[in-house]
């Protein structure tokens, strides 16, 4: 536990340059999740800490992804991203550090007065250093505001030319804060996370979970539901203007779901069945169709533009291939969504039977019948919206040369589909896994 926290501190200490983080914070948050994983099964405060660390990990992952998506040579975009991510990280980061020190204070014995006496001081200094690090990262990007000056169009006469100087200043100041913080936090962790503390966590963990294996099952089911829900965002069409290719390929949802179910198989809380095999088959088909659509789109836009389809016969033939691949890919997405929900329902049904005492001590068949009825309605509704979204997307591709406004309709349908899909996952989450976790 101690080694994870020390390594995480090293990844959190380095200065930022705009959104560029040499030692990604994502690694630090994942290490903190690992450090408190066992404690999260035992203490409520550490469970809340792990949940907060997951939120920070998601923010850090998106931030890391944004570096690849957006050119760092665009000063205005760099300012927008660094400012927005700075605000988001402050909003989620301050509660995270409060929970981190709160959890440590809870698990450290009261007799260890040395730790409890400095805990609040270290917490305040950590939050101050964290906020200062983010502010100093944004500072050099503020020079981009001078580009909007009306009195000049020449960037040589704007504050942008001082940006390297501001970067050097912010890095030096942030590094000074970070080194002091790193020394203090490592000393604090060494004093706080003693062998006595880790032994107590191990003993409490073993005692609580020895006769209560359902805790692991519920946690695993909840993780999978959340991961699949988040991966549904890959449904959004995000086309990079330079290559005219959808960056968020739809098959990523199917791939992530397949890997999530594989995790359950490895954990021995789900067995391979026909539905999972069918999902893998659809995944292979879906990848092939998405690749075909991507290649068709890139090939077309390398030679032609939208207007060419109305004037050049060869362009019309190439665009027809793109339309066919888009339609087939949409059908594969609908099949994937239905299979994902069927696998979730099948596994949930198995867990209801396995832990029938939690759900109904009298008539488990009635409970199962109600669960089947409601989950089937959810799946049917989700399939309908998936089909609608697939139809609208196909029409958007077909009618793109004639009706640009279809892109907006497509976006609305995607949002509706994602909301309905997540609501179906939440139904299984609430009715099965959250119930098992609550009453275990």
Short mmCIF file of C-alpha atoms in Angstrom, two decimals:
data_model
loop_
_atom_site.label_atom_id
_atom_site.label_comp_id
_atom_site.label_asym_id
_atom_site.label_seq_id
_atom_site.Cartn_x
_atom_site.Cartn_y
_atom_site.Cartn_z
CA UNK A 1 0.00 0.00 0.00
CA UNK A 2 2.77 2.43 0.97
CA UNK A 3 4.78 1.85 -2.21
CA UNK A 4 1.72 2.56 -4.39
CA UNK A 5 1.12 5.88 -2.62
CA UNK A 6 4.77 6.95 -2.91
CA UNK A 7 4.90 6.13 -6.66
CA UNK A 8 1.57 7.93 -7.13
CA UNK A 9 3.04 11.01 -5.42
CA UNK A 10 5.91 11.04 -7.91
CA UNK A 11 3.45 11.02 -10.82
CA UNK A 12 1.45 13.86 -9.25
CA UNK A 13 4.39 16.14 -8.47
CA UNK A 14 5.72 17.09 -11.91
CA UNK A 15 4.75 20.54 -13.33
CA UNK A 16 2.30 20.90 -16.21
CA UNK A 17 2.85 22.81 -19.44
CA UNK A 18 -0.64 23.67 -20.63
CA UNK A 19 -2.25 20.19 -20.97
CA UNK A 20 1.05 18.37 -21.39
CA UNK A 21 1.85 16.13 -18.43
CA UNK A 22 5.16 14.25 -18.74
CA UNK A 23 4.25 11.88 -15.91
CA UNK A 24 0.50 11.32 -16.48
CA UNK A 25 -1.70 11.89 -13.44
CA UNK A 26 -3.84 9.02 -14.70
CA UNK A 27 -1.19 6.56 -13.47
CA UNK A 28 -1.21 8.20 -10.02
CA UNK A 29 -4.98 7.87 -9.61
CA UNK A 30 -4.93 4.25 -10.75
CA UNK A 31 -2.18 3.50 -8.19
CA UNK A 32 -4.23 5.16 -5.44
CA UNK A 33 -7.23 3.03 -6.43
CA UNK A 34 -5.00 -0.03 -6.20
CA UNK A 35 -3.60 1.05 -2.81
CA UNK A 36 -7.05 1.40 -1.24
CA UNK A 37 -8.80 -1.42 -3.14
CA UNK A 38 -9.02 -3.80 -0.17
CA UNK A 39 -9.86 -1.04 2.29
CA UNK A 40 -12.76 0.04 0.03
CA UNK A 41 -14.50 -3.27 0.80
CA UNK A 42 -14.29 -2.58 4.52
CA UNK A 43 -14.58 1.17 5.23
CA UNK A 44 -17.15 3.55 3.78
CA UNK A 45 -14.71 6.50 3.70
CA UNK A 46 -12.20 4.56 1.58
CA UNK A 47 -14.97 3.41 -0.75
CA UNK A 48 -15.86 7.07 -1.32
CA UNK A 49 -12.16 7.84 -1.85
CA UNK A 50 -11.82 5.13 -4.51
CA UNK A 51 -14.96 6.43 -6.24
CA UNK A 52 -13.50 9.96 -6.25
CA UNK A 53 -10.17 8.64 -7.57
CA UNK A 54 -12.01 6.95 -10.45
CA UNK A 55 -13.59 10.28 -11.40
CA UNK A 56 -10.17 11.94 -11.40
CA UNK A 57 -8.79 9.05 -13.48
CA UNK A 58 -11.54 9.59 -16.07
CA UNK A 59 -10.80 13.34 -16.21
CA UNK A 60 -7.07 12.63 -16.57
CA UNK A 61 -7.69 10.07 -19.32
CA UNK A 62 -9.84 12.53 -21.30
CA UNK A 63 -7.20 15.22 -20.76
CA UNK A 64 -4.49 12.87 -22.02
CA UNK A 65 -6.65 11.99 -25.03
CA UNK A 66 -7.22 15.69 -25.83
CA UNK A 67 -3.49 16.19 -26.40
CA UNK A 68 -3.63 13.72 -29.29
CA UNK A 69 -6.87 15.14 -30.68
CA UNK A 70 -5.99 18.84 -30.69
CA UNK A 71 -2.86 20.46 -32.04
CA UNK A 72 -0.73 22.05 -29.34
CA UNK A 73 0.41 24.63 -31.90
CA UNK A 74 -3.02 26.31 -31.79
CA UNK A 75 -2.62 28.81 -28.91
CA UNK A 76 -6.35 29.55 -28.63
CA UNK A 77 -7.29 25.88 -28.38
CA UNK A 78 -4.47 25.26 -25.88
CA UNK A 79 -5.88 28.04 -23.70
CA UNK A 80 -9.42 26.70 -23.97
CA UNK A 81 -8.40 23.15 -23.03
CA UNK A 82 -6.00 24.06 -20.21
CA UNK A 83 -8.56 26.44 -18.69
CA UNK A 84 -11.49 24.00 -18.96
CA UNK A 85 -9.54 21.03 -17.64
CA UNK A 86 -8.11 23.23 -14.87
CA UNK A 87 -11.63 24.13 -13.70
CA UNK A 88 -12.82 20.51 -13.90
CA UNK A 89 -9.77 19.21 -12.02
CA UNK A 90 -10.25 21.79 -9.26
CA UNK A 91 -13.94 20.84 -8.93
CA UNK A 92 -13.19 17.12 -8.61
CA UNK A 93 -9.63 17.32 -7.25
CA UNK A 94 -10.24 19.24 -4.02
CA UNK A 95 -12.91 16.76 -2.78
CA UNK A 96 -10.57 13.92 -3.80
CA UNK A 97 -7.72 15.17 -1.60
CA UNK A 98 -10.12 15.89 1.27
CA UNK A 99 -11.32 12.28 1.06
CA UNK A 100 -7.76 10.97 0.72
CA UNK A 101 -6.59 12.56 3.96
CA UNK A 102 -9.90 11.78 5.64
CA UNK A 103 -9.51 8.09 4.78
CA UNK A 104 -5.91 8.03 6.02
CA UNK A 105 -6.91 9.72 9.28
CA UNK A 106 -9.66 7.13 9.73
CA UNK A 107 -7.48 4.05 9.23
CA UNK A 108 -4.52 5.39 11.26
CA UNK A 109 -4.85 4.49 14.98
CA UNK A 110 -5.80 7.38 17.26
CA UNK A 111 -2.68 6.72 19.31
CA UNK A 112 -0.53 7.88 16.39
CA UNK A 113 -0.87 11.55 17.38
CA UNK A 114 2.07 12.62 15.20
CA UNK A 115 0.11 11.76 12.05
CA UNK A 116 -3.21 13.22 13.20
CA UNK A 117 -1.57 16.48 14.28
CA UNK A 118 -0.05 17.19 10.84
CA UNK A 119 -2.77 15.65 8.67
CA UNK A 120 -4.81 18.85 8.29
CA UNK A 121 -1.68 20.93 7.57
CA UNK A 122 -0.49 18.51 4.86
CA UNK A 123 -4.00 18.43 3.40
CA UNK A 124 -4.16 22.22 3.11
CA UNK A 125 -0.68 22.41 1.60
CA UNK A 126 -1.52 19.62 -0.87
CA UNK A 127 -4.67 21.38 -2.07
CA UNK A 128 -2.79 24.70 -2.36
CA UNK A 129 0.04 23.06 -4.36
CA UNK A 130 -2.49 21.23 -6.55
CA UNK A 131 -4.41 24.43 -7.39
CA UNK A 132 -1.18 26.41 -7.92
CA UNK A 133 0.07 23.71 -10.30
CA UNK A 134 -3.08 24.06 -12.43
CA UNK A 135 -3.04 27.88 -12.37
CA UNK A 136 0.61 27.96 -13.42
CA UNK A 137 -0.20 25.55 -16.27
CA UNK A 138 -2.83 27.97 -17.63
CA UNK A 139 -0.71 31.11 -17.15
CA UNK A 140 1.45 30.80 -20.35
CA UNK A 141 -1.67 30.07 -22.45
CA UNK A 142 -3.23 33.40 -21.40
CA UNK A 143 -0.88 35.08 -23.87
CA UNK A 144 -3.24 33.87 -26.60
CA UNK A 145 -5.78 36.47 -25.44
CA UNK A 146 -3.60 39.17 -26.99
CA UNK A 147 -4.31 37.70 -30.44
CA UNK A 148 -7.75 39.31 -30.26
CA UNK A 149 -6.28 42.79 -29.96
CA UNK A 150 -7.81 45.03 -32.58
CA UNK A 151 -4.74 47.23 -32.97
CA UNK A 152 -2.54 44.58 -34.57
CA UNK A 153 -2.70 41.57 -36.81
CA UNK A 154 0.98 40.75 -36.41
CA UNK A 155 1.59 38.14 -33.70
CA UNK A 156 5.13 39.50 -33.27
CA UNK A 157 3.56 42.46 -31.46
CA UNK A 158 1.39 40.40 -29.11
CA UNK A 159 2.14 38.85 -25.74
CA UNK A 160 2.28 35.48 -27.48
CA UNK A 161 5.96 36.01 -28.17
CA UNK A 162 6.56 35.94 -24.41
CA UNK A 163 4.92 32.53 -24.02
CA UNK A 164 8.25 30.58 -23.78
CA UNK A 165 9.32 32.96 -21.01
CA UNK A 166 6.07 32.42 -19.12
CA UNK A 167 6.41 28.64 -19.56
CA UNK A 168 9.90 28.74 -18.06
CA UNK A 169 8.67 30.86 -15.14
CA UNK A 170 5.63 28.65 -14.44
CA UNK A 171 7.67 25.44 -14.61
CA UNK A 172 10.30 26.76 -12.18
CA UNK A 173 7.71 28.00 -9.67
CA UNK A 174 5.57 24.84 -9.99
CA UNK A 175 8.65 22.65 -9.63
CA UNK A 176 9.63 24.48 -6.43
CA UNK A 177 6.18 23.90 -4.95
CA UNK A 178 6.11 20.30 -6.14
CA UNK A 179 9.50 19.30 -4.73
CA UNK A 180 8.60 20.66 -1.29
CA UNK A 181 5.20 18.91 -1.47
CA UNK A 182 6.76 15.62 -2.63
CA UNK A 183 9.17 15.55 0.32
CA UNK A 184 6.41 16.39 2.81
CA UNK A 185 3.86 13.93 1.42
CA UNK A 186 6.30 11.01 1.29
CA UNK A 187 7.31 11.65 4.91
CA UNK A 188 3.62 11.80 5.84
CA UNK A 189 2.81 8.52 4.05
CA UNK A 190 5.77 6.75 5.71
CA UNK A 191 4.56 7.86 9.16
CA UNK A 192 0.89 7.11 8.45
CA UNK A 193 0.96 3.81 6.55
CA UNK A 194 2.73 1.66 9.09
CA UNK A 195 2.78 -2.14 9.21
CA UNK A 196 0.17 -1.93 11.96
CA UNK A 197 -2.21 -0.10 9.61
CA UNK A 198 -1.72 -2.47 6.67
CA UNK A 199 -2.12 -5.52 8.94
CA UNK A 200 -5.37 -4.09 10.33
CA UNK A 201 -6.73 -3.54 6.80
CA UNK A 202 -5.75 -7.07 5.78
CA UNK A 203 -7.41 -8.56 8.88
CA UNK A 204 -10.61 -6.50 8.50
CA UNK A 205 -10.72 -7.35 4.80
CA UNK A 206 -10.29 -11.09 5.43
CA UNK A 207 -12.85 -11.06 8.23
CA UNK A 208 -15.51 -9.27 6.19
CA UNK A 209 -15.04 -11.14 2.93
CA UNK A 210 -14.23 -14.64 4.17
CA UNK A 211 -17.91 -15.59 4.43
CA UNK A 212 -19.24 -12.94 2.12
CA UNK A 213 -18.02 -13.61 -1.41
CA UNK A 214 -21.04 -11.81 -2.85
CA UNK A 215 -19.30 -8.49 -2.13
CA UNK A 216 -16.78 -9.22 -4.87
CA UNK A 217 -19.50 -10.33 -7.25
CA UNK A 218 -21.50 -7.14 -6.68
CA UNK A 219 -18.45 -4.89 -7.07
CA UNK A 220 -17.42 -6.67 -10.28
CA UNK A 221 -20.93 -6.36 -11.71
CA UNK A 222 -21.06 -2.66 -10.85
CA UNK A 223 -17.64 -2.03 -12.43
CA UNK A 224 -18.68 -3.76 -15.66
CA UNK A 225 -21.97 -1.83 -15.84
CA UNK A 226 -20.16 1.50 -15.35
CA UNK A 227 -17.42 0.66 -17.88
CA UNK A 228 -19.95 -0.30 -20.55
CA UNK A 229 -22.06 2.80 -19.81
CA UNK A 230 -19.03 5.08 -20.24
CA UNK A 231 -17.92 3.26 -23.41
CA UNK A 232 -21.32 4.02 -24.99
CA UNK A 233 -19.90 7.52 -25.61
CA UNK A 234 -17.98 5.97 -28.51
CA UNK A 235 -21.31 6.03 -30.36
CA UNK A 236 -20.92 9.77 -30.91
CA UNK A 237 -19.70 10.66 -34.38
CA UNK A 238 -16.55 12.76 -34.05
CA UNK A 239 -15.01 13.38 -37.45
CA UNK A 240 -11.53 14.85 -37.66
CA UNK A 241 -11.67 17.45 -40.41
CA UNK A 242 -8.15 16.68 -41.66
CA UNK A 243 -8.89 13.06 -42.59
CA UNK A 244 -12.73 12.95 -42.73
CA UNK A 245 -12.78 9.81 -40.56
CA UNK A 246 -14.90 9.18 -37.47
CA UNK A 247 -12.39 9.09 -34.60
CA UNK A 248 -14.81 7.36 -32.20
CA UNK A 249 -15.48 4.10 -34.03
CA UNK A 250 -18.72 2.37 -32.94
CA UNK A 251 -17.07 -1.04 -32.59
CA UNK A 252 -15.19 0.31 -29.54
CA UNK A 253 -18.38 -0.11 -27.50
CA UNK A 254 -18.59 -3.78 -28.50
CA UNK A 255 -14.88 -4.29 -27.89
CA UNK A 256 -14.95 -2.72 -24.41
CA UNK A 257 -18.07 -4.70 -23.47
CA UNK A 258 -16.46 -7.96 -24.67
CA UNK A 259 -13.34 -7.24 -22.60
CA UNK A 260 -15.49 -6.34 -19.58
CA UNK A 261 -17.30 -9.69 -19.81
CA UNK A 262 -13.93 -11.41 -20.24
CA UNK A 263 -12.94 -9.79 -16.93
CA UNK A 264 -15.98 -11.43 -15.31
CA UNK A 265 -14.99 -14.76 -16.84
CA UNK A 266 -11.47 -14.45 -15.42
CA UNK A 267 -12.98 -13.56 -12.04
CA UNK A 268 -15.14 -16.71 -12.34
CA UNK A 269 -18.42 -14.87 -11.88
CA UNK A 270 -19.57 -15.46 -15.45
CA UNK A 271 -19.29 -18.47 -17.72
CA UNK A 272 -18.87 -18.40 -21.48
CA UNK A 273 -22.21 -19.10 -23.14
CA UNK A 274 -23.79 -18.83 -26.58
CA UNK A 275 -24.63 -15.15 -26.12
CA UNK A 276 -20.99 -14.25 -25.40
CA UNK A 277 -19.75 -16.29 -28.37
CA UNK A 278 -22.32 -14.51 -30.56
CA UNK A 279 -21.11 -11.16 -29.21
CA UNK A 280 -17.52 -12.02 -30.16
CA UNK A 281 -18.69 -12.96 -33.65
CA UNK A 282 -20.55 -9.69 -34.05
CA UNK A 283 -17.49 -7.85 -32.70
CA UNK A 284 -15.29 -9.34 -35.45
CA UNK A 285 -17.88 -8.43 -38.08
CA UNK A 286 -18.36 -4.96 -36.60
CA UNK A 287 -14.62 -4.21 -36.66
CA UNK A 288 -14.42 -5.30 -40.28
CA UNK A 289 -17.38 -3.13 -41.32
CA UNK A 290 -16.13 -0.07 -39.42
CA UNK A 291 -12.70 -0.45 -41.00
CA UNK A 292 -14.35 -0.77 -44.43
CA UNK A 293 -16.36 2.41 -43.79
CA UNK A 294 -13.25 4.24 -42.56
CA UNK A 295 -11.19 3.18 -45.59
CA UNK A 296 -14.04 4.02 -47.99
CA UNK A 297 -14.45 7.47 -46.44
CA UNK A 298 -10.75 8.24 -46.53
CA UNK A 299 -10.39 6.99 -50.12
CA UNK A 300 -13.34 9.09 -51.26
CA UNK A 301 -12.30 12.36 -49.61
CA UNK A 302 -8.70 12.02 -50.77
CA UNK A 303 -9.93 12.38 -54.36
CA UNK A 304 -13.28 14.15 -54.13
CA UNK A 305 -15.47 16.43 -52.06
CA UNK A 306 -19.22 16.32 -51.39
CA UNK A 307 -20.17 18.18 -54.54
CA UNK A 308 -18.24 15.68 -56.70
CA UNK A 309 -20.77 12.97 -55.92
CA UNK A 310 -23.39 14.94 -57.84
CA UNK A 311 -21.16 15.55 -60.86
CA UNK A 312 -18.64 12.68 -61.28
CA UNK A 313 -19.81 9.12 -61.92
CA UNK A 314 -16.71 7.56 -60.36
CA UNK A 315 -17.26 9.63 -57.24
CA UNK A 316 -20.86 8.45 -57.13
CA UNK A 317 -19.72 4.80 -57.25
CA UNK A 318 -17.16 5.34 -54.49
CA UNK A 319 -19.72 7.12 -52.33
CA UNK A 320 -22.17 4.25 -52.84
CA UNK A 321 -19.62 1.86 -51.28
CA UNK A 322 -19.30 4.27 -48.35
CA UNK A 323 -23.08 4.33 -47.90
CA UNK A 324 -23.39 0.52 -47.99
CA UNK A 325 -20.60 0.09 -45.42
CA UNK A 326 -22.25 2.71 -43.16
CA UNK A 327 -25.59 0.88 -43.33
CA UNK A 328 -24.02 -2.52 -42.55
CA UNK A 329 -21.96 -1.04 -39.71
CA UNK A 330 -25.13 0.48 -38.22
CA UNK A 331 -26.89 -2.90 -38.33
CA UNK A 332 -23.89 -4.49 -36.58
CA UNK A 333 -24.11 -1.82 -33.86
CA UNK A 334 -27.77 -2.62 -33.20
CA UNK A 335 -26.96 -6.34 -32.95
CA UNK A 336 -24.05 -5.58 -30.60
CA UNK A 337 -26.20 -3.44 -28.30
CA UNK A 338 -28.88 -6.11 -28.04
CA UNK A 339 -26.32 -8.85 -27.33
CA UNK A 340 -24.55 -6.73 -24.68
CA UNK A 341 -27.81 -6.22 -22.81
CA UNK A 342 -28.78 -9.89 -23.18
CA UNK A 343 -25.44 -10.98 -21.71
CA UNK A 344 -25.92 -8.53 -18.83
CA UNK A 345 -29.44 -9.83 -18.22
CA UNK A 346 -28.37 -13.47 -18.40
CA UNK A 347 -25.56 -12.94 -15.89
CA UNK A 348 -27.85 -10.91 -13.62
CA UNK A 349 -30.48 -13.67 -13.69
CA UNK A 350 -27.83 -16.22 -12.70
CA UNK A 351 -26.79 -14.03 -9.75
CA UNK A 352 -30.39 -13.60 -8.61
CA UNK A 353 -30.73 -17.37 -8.40
CA UNK A 354 -27.34 -17.74 -6.72
CA UNK A 355 -28.26 -15.20 -4.02
CA UNK A 356 -31.99 -15.81 -3.91
CA UNK A 357 -32.19 -15.05 -0.20
CA UNK A 358 -31.34 -11.41 -0.87
CA UNK A 359 -34.10 -11.00 -3.45
CA UNK A 360 -36.95 -13.14 -2.21
CA UNK A 361 -37.07 -15.70 0.55
CA UNK A 362 -40.58 -16.85 -0.41
CA UNK A 363 -41.17 -16.85 -4.17
CA UNK A 364 -38.00 -16.37 -6.22
CA UNK A 365 -39.81 -17.42 -9.41
CA UNK A 366 -42.15 -14.44 -9.14
CA UNK A 367 -39.20 -12.07 -8.68
CA UNK A 368 -37.43 -13.60 -11.67
CA UNK A 369 -40.57 -13.30 -13.77
CA UNK A 370 -40.88 -9.60 -12.93
CA UNK A 371 -37.18 -9.04 -13.62
CA UNK A 372 -37.44 -10.80 -16.99
CA UNK A 373 -40.53 -8.80 -17.93
CA UNK A 374 -39.06 -5.40 -17.06
CA UNK A 375 -35.59 -6.09 -18.45
CA UNK A 376 -37.09 -7.35 -21.74
CA UNK A 377 -39.05 -4.10 -22.03
CA UNK A 378 -35.86 -2.14 -21.42
CA UNK A 379 -33.96 -4.16 -24.02
CA UNK A 380 -36.78 -3.79 -26.57
CA UNK A 381 -36.90 -0.02 -26.00
CA UNK A 382 -33.11 0.26 -26.30
CA UNK A 383 -33.12 -1.85 -29.47
CA UNK A 384 -35.80 0.44 -30.94
CA UNK A 385 -33.79 3.58 -30.25
CA UNK A 386 -30.62 1.87 -31.49
CA UNK A 387 -32.45 1.00 -34.69
CA UNK A 388 -33.73 4.57 -35.01
CA UNK A 389 -30.23 5.95 -34.45
CA UNK A 390 -28.80 3.49 -37.00
CA UNK A 391 -31.46 4.45 -39.55
CA UNK A 392 -30.88 8.18 -39.08
CA UNK A 393 -27.10 7.73 -39.28
CA UNK A 394 -27.44 5.78 -42.53
CA UNK A 395 -29.72 8.48 -43.96
CA UNK A 396 -27.26 11.15 -42.80
CA UNK A 397 -24.47 9.50 -44.77
CA UNK A 398 -26.68 8.96 -47.83
CA UNK A 399 -28.17 12.47 -47.80
CA UNK A 400 -25.02 14.32 -46.71
CA UNK A 401 -24.52 15.93 -50.15
CA UNK A 402 -28.12 17.20 -50.09
CA UNK A 403 -29.00 17.88 -46.45
CA UNK A 404 -26.34 18.94 -43.96
CA UNK A 405 -29.05 19.48 -41.32
CA UNK A 406 -29.34 15.68 -40.98
CA UNK A 407 -26.12 15.78 -38.94
CA UNK A 408 -27.99 17.60 -36.16
CA UNK A 409 -30.84 15.06 -36.27
CA UNK A 410 -28.27 12.28 -36.10
CA UNK A 411 -26.68 13.86 -33.01
CA UNK A 412 -30.05 14.12 -31.24
CA UNK A 413 -30.83 10.46 -31.99
CA UNK A 414 -27.40 9.39 -30.72
CA UNK A 415 -27.95 11.27 -27.45
CA UNK A 416 -31.40 9.69 -26.99
CA UNK A 417 -30.03 6.23 -27.73
CA UNK A 418 -27.14 6.62 -25.27
CA UNK A 419 -29.53 7.82 -22.53
CA UNK A 420 -31.86 4.84 -23.07
CA UNK A 421 -28.94 2.40 -23.25
CA UNK A 422 -27.44 3.68 -19.99
CA UNK A 423 -30.88 3.60 -18.31
CA UNK A 424 -31.17 -0.12 -19.22
CA UNK A 425 -27.76 -0.79 -17.68
CA UNK A 426 -28.74 1.19 -14.58
CA UNK A 427 -31.87 -0.93 -14.19
CA UNK A 428 -29.76 -4.10 -13.97
CA UNK A 429 -27.26 -2.23 -11.79
CA UNK A 430 -29.94 -1.14 -9.29
CA UNK A 431 -32.10 -4.26 -9.30
CA UNK A 432 -29.31 -6.82 -8.98
CA UNK A 433 -25.76 -5.71 -8.18
CA UNK A 434 -26.51 -2.70 -5.99
CA UNK A 435 -29.07 -4.80 -4.11
CA UNK A 436 -26.52 -7.58 -3.52
CA UNK A 437 -23.94 -5.02 -2.36
CA UNK A 438 -26.39 -3.29 -0.01
CA UNK A 439 -27.79 -6.40 1.67
CA UNK A 440 -24.63 -8.55 1.71
#
